[in-house]
Amino acid sequence: MILTLRIWRQKHARDKGRFETYEMKGVSPDMSFLEMLDVLSDSLVDRGEDALTFDNDCREGICGMCSLTINGVPHGPDQGGTVCQLHMRRYKEGDTITIEPWRVSPFPVLKDLAVDRSAFDRIIQAGGYITTNAGSAVDANAILVPRADAETAMDAAACIGCGACAASCPNGSAMLFVAAKVSHLAHLPQGAPERAQRVLSMVSQMDQEGFGNCTNHSECEAVCPKEINVSHIAKINREFIRAAVKSIF
Amino acid sequence: MKLDAKIPSGPMAGKWEKRKFEGKLVNPSNKRKYNIIVVGSGLAGGGAAASLGELGYNVDCFCFQDSSRRAHSIAAQGGINAAKNYQNDGDSVYRLFYDTVKGGDFRSREANVHRLAEVSAAIIDQCVAMGVPFAREYGGTLANRSFGGAQVSRTFYARGQTGQQLLLGVYSALSRQIGAGQVRMHPRTEMLDLVVVDGHAKGIVTRDLITGKIESWAADAVVLATGGYGPVFYLSTNAVGNNVTAAYRAHKKGALFANPCYTQIHPTCIPLSGDHQSKLTLMSESLRNDGRIWVPKKQGDTRTPGDIPDAERDYYLERMYPSFGNLAPRDISSRAAKRACDEGRGVGPGRLGVYLDFRDALSRLGDDTIRQRYDNLFDMYERITGENAYNMPMRIYPAIHYTMGGLWVDYDLMSNVPGLYVLGEANFSDHGANRLGASALMQGLADGCFVIPYTIAEYLAGTAPGEVGTDHDEFKKSQNEVSDRIRALLSVNGKRSATSFHRELGLLMWEKCGMARNEAGLKSALEMIPALREEFWENVKVTGSGNDLNSELERAGRVADFLEFGELLVTDAITREESCGGHFREEYQTEEGEAMRDDENFSFVGAWEYTGETPILHKENLEFEEVHLAVRSYK
């Protein structure tokens, strides 16, 4: 296939950035999207130009590092997958594809298509954990968890922290990311002692990082590579109200 | 150099207790005076950084990814072993120990493996306490599944994402320590040298991958948990960023590299589709619980799988290994697949594939049960191949997956360089010549959370904190070397990209030193690798500068190290004149094509010393007190 790629190029964080257009020949339908970018980047190096910078690592949809907005949609057209899992058989001869980084202000662009997502790490550091030192645990089967609760917790825990939710949200909200962690731990008895403090601290950090509020657009669920349901946002809202009321009395 | 593994004396089952009791301690108020560097943030590194932080040490943790949550432990799918015996099916610490030593083809160190089996139960307890959502039964207890190389169900799992859930557990524990200021995390920072002062590891030199800044970090001990070296083969199931650089630079500073030729081929990967390919995708081995592996009996059979009746299918693992069947260990299953394809009975494009068929399990258990068990794996397969495995069998082929070799460590997980500890896949100690499924996660967490917190105190107790600072000459020397090398890479200005060299090296390694090896092939590799390396330094093209985010420069540095390390791997393979586990030398096989060990001459750990010229081999003899050396039979 021959494709036209419009790709965001930006030299560094302070550069204004612009789209560059590349004609891409010999694209095989069996290539992954990132392999196509590898080929393009290699050809740029051959011509003596700067390689194309884009974050990626595992290339099997689980590490959460890849982060491209394709034709306006984080992770591209396939439902329930990351951009590294997207294959070129999704496209046809002559297509024009626009490739941008995540577009949300708490994730500043570092170079080309790579952004800084440390805001997500700081939200987890604020409370996205259970306080338990190595060696302090009771026997694993001493804590019984109803299967349905374990499954719901797992649904939420599947989050890979890629940031597509925030990148897709018209408000630039990170609610689905924060909700996934709060809901995961709130569904397990191990998470109960810190339940109230956790949601308050994480939401407060999310606000400090400059993420917007949730107004139920559900764009996040539509692009989430792990198909995390917005019902977890309903859960975090209940958790937040519960904790906030509790903190008054 | 005499290699002393420092294995505690006394009965096997009491060694770890004895070591824990006899080891020196650092008292709680003194712990905060010590600085520890941890490189890598996977299960081993992240677990170590968090656990050492919990104890009160000051920790600096480094990773090259944008967050500690990206480490490649995250990609492990199937599960984690532990000797809990929750299934009441005859499991025990001793059986897990025995299975692991046997699975490793009698090339691991018994005492380390026994400790691994002992602490396995505590790992599951800790993970549950951290909130890892393991699969459960309706009564609320934990569920188990069985895995290759074992006849008991001892594998704990979280759908097909066990590694992810364990890593996120470790990441949350690490995040707590970062939030508390006990651990300082340095993402997008790559270790480019180990600094050794008066024979002791005292720090590292790093490159900030965003600004290009070269920086020195001093500490009282350095812990490497930087994973394996699978991508020396270019195509592997590893993340594309995984590399040998940190371990290899430590090797050049004196740490011995043990058993580099022990590389694991995973039998269930999605076959290659073209030259553009950057990685191979693994389908969890747990699929072999319900999938049956077969090829057509007839050579060159081009019928669609559904048109081939049972009588004309060869379920070769079930035929050759009736008691383990489709759950035969990884090395054995991989070679059987290669043999079937070599005989012209392979399937799919290029005839490099075998079927993994769920037809019988689907009719026995129904689509829903299979979906529940393997959920994301079937999806993943369809995304990559465009085929639906509910309707037709998967096609699989072996691929490089894990590396058992690594830096040499003693029982305390300390390398021969005092103060340098090596954990997880980066060391060599627990899996011998072949790792059993669901044991990598176990080892990472064991090393990071339950071994290093005890053993590092022994060294620190004898060391005055903060003895050496970054103003020491060795740091300056090391920084200069690192900067010079970066300048050298940028100034070659040749015609070929680093990736093209990497691909060529990988293909060469796979063909000459992959699933099957022979002397002639290995010898030719020993001529080809130095020639390729020479060409690299004359003809590589690295664009951009050293002062900003430059993925080409990062890649070139890693490929340069692979080009040196590959030669060491082949040297080890040519020296080991026997077949064992993942190291299969064609000259040493039985008439049925099984691996033939030579216990009399090769029952040792081969630990290589860097000299700048021909490496020197040091041997640690393996003594087996508990497990009787035997031909490893899964028939």
JSON list of N, CA, C and O in Angstrom, two decimals, chain B residues 5-50:
[
{"chain": "B", "resi": 5, "resn": "ALA", "atom": "N", "xyz": [30.40, -19.72, 46.40]},
{"chain": "B", "resi": 5, "resn": "ALA", "atom": "CA", "xyz": [28.96, -19.43, 46.40]},
{"chain": "B", "resi": 5, "resn": "ALA", "atom": "C", "xyz": [28.44, -19.14, 47.81]},
{"chain": "B", "resi": 5, "resn": "ALA", "atom": "O", "xyz": [27.29, -18.71, 47.97]},
{"chain": "B", "resi": 6, "resn": "LYS", "atom": "N", "xyz": [29.25, -19.36, 48.82]},
{"chain": "B", "resi": 6, "resn": "LYS", "atom": "CA", "xyz": [28.86, -19.06, 50.22]},
{"chain": "B", "resi": 6, "resn": "LYS", "atom": "C", "xyz": [27.52, -19.71, 50.60]},
{"chain": "B", "resi": 6, "resn": "LYS", "atom": "O", "xyz": [26.65, -19.07, 51.21]},
{"chain": "B", "resi": 7, "resn": "ILE", "atom": "N", "xyz": [27.38, -20.96, 50.22]},
{"chain": "B", "resi": 7, "resn": "ILE", "atom": "CA", "xyz": [26.15, -21.68, 50.56]},
{"chain": "B", "resi": 7, "resn": "ILE", "atom": "C", "xyz": [26.23, -22.10, 52.02]},
{"chain": "B", "resi": 7, "resn": "ILE", "atom": "O", "xyz": [27.23, -22.70, 52.43]},
{"chain": "B", "resi": 8, "resn": "PRO", "atom": "N", "xyz": [25.24, -21.80, 52.84]},
{"chain": "B", "resi": 8, "resn": "PRO", "atom": "CA", "xyz": [25.29, -22.19, 54.25]},
{"chain": "B", "resi": 8, "resn": "PRO", "atom": "C", "xyz": [25.40, -23.71, 54.39]},
{"chain": "B", "resi": 8, "resn": "PRO", "atom": "O", "xyz": [24.86, -24.46, 53.56]},
{"chain": "B", "resi": 9, "resn": "SER", "atom": "N", "xyz": [26.09, -24.15, 55.41]},
{"chain": "B", "resi": 9, "resn": "SER", "atom": "CA", "xyz": [26.24, -25.60, 55.63]},
{"chain": "B", "resi": 9, "resn": "SER", "atom": "C", "xyz": [24.95, -26.16, 56.22]},
{"chain": "B", "resi": 9, "resn": "SER", "atom": "O", "xyz": [24.03, -25.41, 56.56]},
{"chain": "B", "resi": 10, "resn": "GLY", "atom": "N", "xyz": [24.92, -27.46, 56.37]},
{"chain": "B", "resi": 10, "resn": "GLY", "atom": "CA", "xyz": [23.78, -28.10, 57.02]},
{"chain": "B", "resi": 10, "resn": "GLY", "atom": "C", "xyz": [22.74, -28.59, 56.04]},
{"chain": "B", "resi": 10, "resn": "GLY", "atom": "O", "xyz": [22.90, -28.45, 54.82]},
{"chain": "B", "resi": 11, "resn": "PRO", "atom": "N", "xyz": [21.67, -29.18, 56.57]},
{"chain": "B", "resi": 11, "resn": "PRO", "atom": "CA", "xyz": [20.64, -29.76, 55.71]},
{"chain": "B", "resi": 11, "resn": "PRO", "atom": "C", "xyz": [19.98, -28.70, 54.82]},
{"chain": "B", "resi": 11, "resn": "PRO", "atom": "O", "xyz": [19.85, -27.55, 55.23]},
{"chain": "B", "resi": 12, "resn": "MET", "atom": "N", "xyz": [19.58, -29.14, 53.61]},
{"chain": "B", "resi": 12, "resn": "MET", "atom": "CA", "xyz": [19.01, -28.23, 52.62]},
{"chain": "B", "resi": 12, "resn": "MET", "atom": "C", "xyz": [17.88, -27.38, 53.19]},
{"chain": "B", "resi": 12, "resn": "MET", "atom": "O", "xyz": [17.83, -26.17, 53.00]},
{"chain": "B", "resi": 13, "resn": "ALA", "atom": "N", "xyz": [16.96, -28.04, 53.90]},
{"chain": "B", "resi": 13, "resn": "ALA", "atom": "CA", "xyz": [15.76, -27.34, 54.36]},
{"chain": "B", "resi": 13, "resn": "ALA", "atom": "C", "xyz": [16.08, -26.31, 55.45]},
{"chain": "B", "resi": 13, "resn": "ALA", "atom": "O", "xyz": [15.25, -25.45, 55.76]},
{"chain": "B", "resi": 14, "resn": "GLY", "atom": "N", "xyz": [17.28, -26.38, 56.02]},
{"chain": "B", "resi": 14, "resn": "GLY", "atom": "CA", "xyz": [17.60, -25.45, 57.10]},
{"chain": "B", "resi": 14, "resn": "GLY", "atom": "C", "xyz": [18.57, -24.34, 56.69]},
{"chain": "B", "resi": 14, "resn": "GLY", "atom": "O", "xyz": [18.91, -23.47, 57.49]},
{"chain": "B", "resi": 15, "resn": "LYS", "atom": "N", "xyz": [19.01, -24.38, 55.43]},
{"chain": "B", "resi": 15, "resn": "LYS", "atom": "CA", "xyz": [20.06, -23.44, 55.00]},
{"chain": "B", "resi": 15, "resn": "LYS", "atom": "C", "xyz": [19.61, -21.98, 55.09]},
{"chain": "B", "resi": 15, "resn": "LYS", "atom": "O", "xyz": [20.33, -21.12, 55.58]},
{"chain": "B", "resi": 16, "resn": "TRP", "atom": "N", "xyz": [18.43, -21.70, 54.61]},
{"chain": "B", "resi": 16, "resn": "TRP", "atom": "CA", "xyz": [17.97, -20.31, 54.57]},
{"chain": "B", "resi": 16, "resn": "TRP", "atom": "C", "xyz": [17.73, -19.78, 55.99]},
{"chain": "B", "resi": 16, "resn": "TRP", "atom": "O", "xyz": [18.11, -18.66, 56.32]},
{"chain": "B", "resi": 17, "resn": "GLU", "atom": "N", "xyz": [17.13, -20.63, 56.84]},
{"chain": "B", "resi": 17, "resn": "GLU", "atom": "CA", "xyz": [16.93, -20.24, 58.24]},
{"chain": "B", "resi": 17, "resn": "GLU", "atom": "C", "xyz": [18.27, -19.90, 58.88]},
{"chain": "B", "resi": 17, "resn": "GLU", "atom": "O", "xyz": [18.42, -18.90, 59.58]},
{"chain": "B", "resi": 18, "resn": "LYS", "atom": "N", "xyz": [19.24, -20.77, 58.61]},
{"chain": "B", "resi": 18, "resn": "LYS", "atom": "CA", "xyz": [20.57, -20.60, 59.19]},
{"chain": "B", "resi": 18, "resn": "LYS", "atom": "C", "xyz": [21.19, -19.30, 58.68]},
{"chain": "B", "resi": 18, "resn": "LYS", "atom": "O", "xyz": [21.73, -18.51, 59.46]},
{"chain": "B", "resi": 19, "resn": "ARG", "atom": "N", "xyz": [21.06, -19.07, 57.38]},
{"chain": "B", "resi": 19, "resn": "ARG", "atom": "CA", "xyz": [21.64, -17.86, 56.79]},
{"chain": "B", "resi": 19, "resn": "ARG", "atom": "C", "xyz": [21.00, -16.61, 57.39]},
{"chain": "B", "resi": 19, "resn": "ARG", "atom": "O", "xyz": [21.66, -15.62, 57.69]},
{"chain": "B", "resi": 20, "resn": "LYS", "atom": "N", "xyz": [19.67, -16.67, 57.54]},
{"chain": "B", "resi": 20, "resn": "LYS", "atom": "CA", "xyz": [18.97, -15.50, 58.08]},
{"chain": "B", "resi": 20, "resn": "LYS", "atom": "C", "xyz": [19.40, -15.22, 59.52]},
{"chain": "B", "resi": 20, "resn": "LYS", "atom": "O", "xyz": [19.54, -14.08, 59.94]},
{"chain": "B", "resi": 21, "resn": "PHE", "atom": "N", "xyz": [19.62, -16.29, 60.28]},
{"chain": "B", "resi": 21, "resn": "PHE", "atom": "CA", "xyz": [20.00, -16.10, 61.68]},
{"chain": "B", "resi": 21, "resn": "PHE", "atom": "C", "xyz": [21.45, -15.64, 61.81]},
{"chain": "B", "resi": 21, "resn": "PHE", "atom": "O", "xyz": [21.77, -14.79, 62.62]},
{"chain": "B", "resi": 22, "resn": "GLU", "atom": "N", "xyz": [22.31, -16.21, 60.97]},
{"chain": "B", "resi": 22, "resn": "GLU", "atom": "CA", "xyz": [23.74, -15.91, 61.14]},
{"chain": "B", "resi": 22, "resn": "GLU", "atom": "C", "xyz": [24.17, -14.61, 60.46]},
{"chain": "B", "resi": 22, "resn": "GLU", "atom": "O", "xyz": [25.22, -14.06, 60.78]},
{"chain": "B", "resi": 23, "resn": "GLY", "atom": "N", "xyz": [23.37, -14.12, 59.52]},
{"chain": "B", "resi": 23, "resn": "GLY", "atom": "CA", "xyz": [23.72, -12.89, 58.81]},
{"chain": "B", "resi": 23, "resn": "GLY", "atom": "C", "xyz": [23.73, -11.69, 59.74]},
{"chain": "B", "resi": 23, "resn": "GLY", "atom": "O", "xyz": [22.97, -11.62, 60.70]},
{"chain": "B", "resi": 24, "resn": "LYS", "atom": "N", "xyz": [24.60, -10.74, 59.42]},
{"chain": "B", "resi": 24, "resn": "LYS", "atom": "CA", "xyz": [24.65, -9.51, 60.22]},
{"chain": "B", "resi": 24, "resn": "LYS", "atom": "C", "xyz": [23.43, -8.66, 59.93]},
{"chain": "B", "resi": 24, "resn": "LYS", "atom": "O", "xyz": [22.82, -8.74, 58.87]},
{"chain": "B", "resi": 25, "resn": "LEU", "atom": "N", "xyz": [23.09, -7.81, 60.88]},
{"chain": "B", "resi": 25, "resn": "LEU", "atom": "CA", "xyz": [21.94, -6.92, 60.71]},
{"chain": "B", "resi": 25, "resn": "LEU", "atom": "C", "xyz": [22.42, -5.47, 60.76]},
{"chain": "B", "resi": 25, "resn": "LEU", "atom": "O", "xyz": [23.47, -5.17, 61.32]},
{"chain": "B", "resi": 26, "resn": "VAL", "atom": "N", "xyz": [21.61, -4.59, 60.18]},
{"chain": "B", "resi": 26, "resn": "VAL", "atom": "CA", "xyz": [21.87, -3.15, 60.32]},
{"chain": "B", "resi": 26, "resn": "VAL", "atom": "C", "xyz": [20.74, -2.63, 61.19]},
{"chain": "B", "resi": 26, "resn": "VAL", "atom": "O", "xyz": [19.57, -2.84, 60.87]},
{"chain": "B", "resi": 27, "resn": "ASN", "atom": "N", "xyz": [21.06, -1.98, 62.30]},
{"chain": "B", "resi": 27, "resn": "ASN", "atom": "CA", "xyz": [19.96, -1.61, 63.20]},
{"chain": "B", "resi": 27, "resn": "ASN", "atom": "C", "xyz": [19.11, -0.50, 62.61]},
{"chain": "B", "resi": 27, "resn": "ASN", "atom": "O", "xyz": [19.56, 0.28, 61.77]},
{"chain": "B", "resi": 28, "resn": "PRO", "atom": "N", "xyz": [17.84, -0.43, 63.00]},
{"chain": "B", "resi": 28, "resn": "PRO", "atom": "CA", "xyz": [16.88, 0.45, 62.33]},
{"chain": "B", "resi": 28, "resn": "PRO", "atom": "C", "xyz": [17.36, 1.90, 62.22]},
{"chain": "B", "resi": 28, "resn": "PRO", "atom": "O", "xyz": [17.17, 2.54, 61.18]},
{"chain": "B", "resi": 29, "resn": "SER", "atom": "N", "xyz": [18.01, 2.43, 63.24]},
{"chain": "B", "resi": 29, "resn": "SER", "atom": "CA", "xyz": [18.38, 3.85, 63.16]},
{"chain": "B", "resi": 29, "resn": "SER", "atom": "C", "xyz": [19.60, 4.06, 62.26]},
{"chain": "B", "resi": 29, "resn": "SER", "atom": "O", "xyz": [19.86, 5.17, 61.82]},
{"chain": "B", "resi": 30, "resn": "ASN", "atom": "N", "xyz": [20.34, 2.99, 62.00]},
{"chain": "B", "resi": 30, "resn": "ASN", "atom": "CA", "xyz": [21.49, 3.15, 61.09]},
{"chain": "B", "resi": 30, "resn": "ASN", "atom": "C", "xyz": [21.10, 2.98, 59.62]},
{"chain": "B", "resi": 30, "resn": "ASN", "atom": "O", "xyz": [21.83, 3.40, 58.73]},
{"chain": "B", "resi": 31, "resn": "LYS", "atom": "N", "xyz": [19.96, 2.34, 59.37]},
{"chain": "B", "resi": 31, "resn": "LYS", "atom": "CA", "xyz": [19.59, 2.04, 57.97]},
{"chain": "B", "resi": 31, "resn": "LYS", "atom": "C", "xyz": [19.50, 3.32, 57.14]},
{"chain": "B", "resi": 31, "resn": "LYS", "atom": "O", "xyz": [19.91, 3.35, 55.99]},
{"chain": "B", "resi": 32, "resn": "ARG", "atom": "N", "xyz": [18.98, 4.39, 57.75]},
{"chain": "B", "resi": 32, "resn": "ARG", "atom": "CA", "xyz": [18.80, 5.61, 56.95]},
{"chain": "B", "resi": 32, "resn": "ARG", "atom": "C", "xyz": [20.11, 6.26, 56.54]},
{"chain": "B", "resi": 32, "resn": "ARG", "atom": "O", "xyz": [20.14, 7.17, 55.73]},
{"chain": "B", "resi": 33, "resn": "LYS", "atom": "N", "xyz": [21.21, 5.82, 57.12]},
{"chain": "B", "resi": 33, "resn": "LYS", "atom": "CA", "xyz": [22.51, 6.39, 56.74]},
{"chain": "B", "resi": 33, "resn": "LYS", "atom": "C", "xyz": [23.04, 5.78, 55.44]},
{"chain": "B", "resi": 33, "resn": "LYS", "atom": "O", "xyz": [23.99, 6.29, 54.86]},
{"chain": "B", "resi": 34, "resn": "TYR", "atom": "N", "xyz": [22.43, 4.66, 55.03]},
{"chain": "B", "resi": 34, "resn": "TYR", "atom": "CA", "xyz": [22.94, 3.97, 53.83]},
{"chain": "B", "resi": 34, "resn": "TYR", "atom": "C", "xyz": [22.14, 4.34, 52.59]},
{"chain": "B", "resi": 34, "resn": "TYR", "atom": "O", "xyz": [20.91, 4.40, 52.63]},
{"chain": "B", "resi": 35, "resn": "ASN", "atom": "N", "xyz": [22.87, 4.56, 51.49]},
{"chain": "B", "resi": 35, "resn": "ASN", "atom": "CA", "xyz": [22.23, 4.78, 50.19]},
{"chain": "B", "resi": 35, "resn": "ASN", "atom": "C", "xyz": [22.39, 3.55, 49.32]},
{"chain": "B", "resi": 35, "resn": "ASN", "atom": "O", "xyz": [23.49, 3.01, 49.21]},
{"chain": "B", "resi": 36, "resn": "ILE", "atom": "N", "xyz": [21.30, 3.14, 48.72]},
{"chain": "B", "resi": 36, "resn": "ILE", "atom": "CA", "xyz": [21.35, 1.98, 47.83]},
{"chain": "B", "resi": 36, "resn": "ILE", "atom": "C", "xyz": [20.80, 2.39, 46.46]},
{"chain": "B", "resi": 36, "resn": "ILE", "atom": "O", "xyz": [19.77, 3.07, 46.38]},
{"chain": "B", "resi": 37, "resn": "ILE", "atom": "N", "xyz": [21.51, 1.99, 45.42]},
{"chain": "B", "resi": 37, "resn": "ILE", "atom": "CA", "xyz": [21.04, 2.23, 44.05]},
{"chain": "B", "resi": 37, "resn": "ILE", "atom": "C", "xyz": [20.39, 0.95, 43.53]},
{"chain": "B", "resi": 37, "resn": "ILE", "atom": "O", "xyz": [20.97, -0.14, 43.67]},
{"chain": "B", "resi": 38, "resn": "VAL", "atom": "N", "xyz": [19.19, 1.05, 42.99]},
{"chain": "B", "resi": 38, "resn": "VAL", "atom": "CA", "xyz": [18.54, -0.09, 42.35]},
{"chain": "B", "resi": 38, "resn": "VAL", "atom": "C", "xyz": [18.32, 0.27, 40.88]},
{"chain": "B", "resi": 38, "resn": "VAL", "atom": "O", "xyz": [17.71, 1.31, 40.59]},
{"chain": "B", "resi": 39, "resn": "VAL", "atom": "N", "xyz": [18.83, -0.53, 39.98]},
{"chain": "B", "resi": 39, "resn": "VAL", "atom": "CA", "xyz": [18.64, -0.27, 38.55]},
{"chain": "B", "resi": 39, "resn": "VAL", "atom": "C", "xyz": [17.62, -1.27, 38.02]},
{"chain": "B", "resi": 39, "resn": "VAL", "atom": "O", "xyz": [17.84, -2.48, 38.09]},
{"chain": "B", "resi": 40, "resn": "GLY", "atom": "N", "xyz": [16.53, -0.76, 37.49]},
{"chain": "B", "resi": 40, "resn": "GLY", "atom": "CA", "xyz": [15.44, -1.62, 37.01]},
{"chain": "B", "resi": 40, "resn": "GLY", "atom": "C", "xyz": [14.27, -1.52, 37.98]},
{"chain": "B", "resi": 40, "resn": "GLY", "atom": "O", "xyz": [14.47, -1.40, 39.19]},
{"chain": "B", "resi": 41, "resn": "SER", "atom": "N", "xyz": [13.06, -1.58, 37.42]},
{"chain": "B", "resi": 41, "resn": "SER", "atom": "CA", "xyz": [11.89, -1.40, 38.29]},
{"chain": "B", "resi": 41, "resn": "SER", "atom": "C", "xyz": [10.84, -2.47, 38.04]},
{"chain": "B", "resi": 41, "resn": "SER", "atom": "O", "xyz": [9.66, -2.25, 38.25]},
{"chain": "B", "resi": 42, "resn": "GLY", "atom": "N", "xyz": [11.28, -3.63, 37.59]},
{"chain": "B", "resi": 42, "resn": "GLY", "atom": "CA", "xyz": [10.34, -4.75, 37.41]},
{"chain": "B", "resi": 42, "resn": "GLY", "atom": "C", "xyz": [10.05, -5.42, 38.75]},
{"chain": "B", "resi": 42, "resn": "GLY", "atom": "O", "xyz": [10.22, -4.81, 39.81]},
{"chain": "B", "resi": 43, "resn": "LEU", "atom": "N", "xyz": [9.64, -6.68, 38.68]},
{"chain": "B", "resi": 43, "resn": "LEU", "atom": "CA", "xyz": [9.30, -7.36, 39.94]},
{"chain": "B", "resi": 43, "resn": "LEU", "atom": "C", "xyz": [10.51, -7.42, 40.86]},
{"chain": "B", "resi": 43, "resn": "LEU", "atom": "O", "xyz": [10.40, -7.21, 42.07]},
{"chain": "B", "resi": 44, "resn": "ALA", "atom": "N", "xyz": [11.68, -7.71, 40.32]},
{"chain": "B", "resi": 44, "resn": "ALA", "atom": "CA", "xyz": [12.86, -7.81, 41.17]},
{"chain": "B", "resi": 44, "resn": "ALA", "atom": "C", "xyz": [13.33, -6.43, 41.63]},
{"chain": "B", "resi": 44, "resn": "ALA", "atom": "O", "xyz": [13.48, -6.18, 42.83]},
{"chain": "B", "resi": 45, "resn": "GLY", "atom": "N", "xyz": [13.54, -5.52, 40.68]},
{"chain": "B", "resi": 45, "resn": "GLY", "atom": "CA", "xyz": [14.06, -4.19, 41.02]},
{"chain": "B", "resi": 45, "resn": "GLY", "atom": "C", "xyz": [13.05, -3.36, 41.79]},
{"chain": "B", "resi": 45, "resn": "GLY", "atom": "O", "xyz": [13.37, -2.77, 42.83]},
{"chain": "B", "resi": 46, "resn": "GLY", "atom": "N", "xyz": [11.82, -3.31, 41.28]},
{"chain": "B", "resi": 46, "resn": "GLY", "atom": "CA", "xyz": [10.78, -2.55, 41.97]},
{"chain": "B", "resi": 46, "resn": "GLY", "atom": "C", "xyz": [10.51, -3.13, 43.34]},
{"chain": "B", "resi": 46, "resn": "GLY", "atom": "O", "xyz": [10.33, -2.39, 44.33]},
{"chain": "B", "resi": 47, "resn": "GLY", "atom": "N", "xyz": [10.48, -4.48, 43.41]},
{"chain": "B", "resi": 47, "resn": "GLY", "atom": "CA", "xyz": [10.26, -5.14, 44.70]},
{"chain": "B", "resi": 47, "resn": "GLY", "atom": "C", "xyz": [11.38, -4.82, 45.67]},
{"chain": "B", "resi": 47, "resn": "GLY", "atom": "O", "xyz": [11.14, -4.54, 46.85]},
{"chain": "B", "resi": 48, "resn": "ALA", "atom": "N", "xyz": [12.62, -4.82, 45.17]},
{"chain": "B", "resi": 48, "resn": "ALA", "atom": "CA", "xyz": [13.77, -4.51, 46.03]},
{"chain": "B", "resi": 48, "resn": "ALA", "atom": "C", "xyz": [13.72, -3.06, 46.49]},
{"chain": "B", "resi": 48, "resn": "ALA", "atom": "O", "xyz": [13.89, -2.76, 47.68]},
{"chain": "B", "resi": 49, "resn": "ALA", "atom": "N", "xyz": [13.47, -2.14, 45.56]},
{"chain": "B", "resi": 49, "resn": "ALA", "atom": "CA", "xyz": [13.46, -0.72, 45.92]},
{"chain": "B", "resi": 49, "resn": "ALA", "atom": "C", "xyz": [12.39, -0.46, 46.98]},
{"chain": "B", "resi": 49, "resn": "ALA", "atom": "O", "xyz": [12.63, 0.23, 47.98]},
{"chain": "B", "resi": 50, "resn": "ALA", "atom": "N", "xyz": [11.19, -1.03, 46.77]},
{"chain": "B", "resi": 50, "resn": "ALA", "atom": "CA", "xyz": [10.11, -0.81, 47.73]},
{"chain": "B", "resi": 50, "resn": "ALA", "atom": "C", "xyz": [10.45, -1.44, 49.08]},
{"chain": "B", "resi": 50, "resn": "ALA", "atom": "O", "xyz": [10.31, -0.81, 50.13]}
]
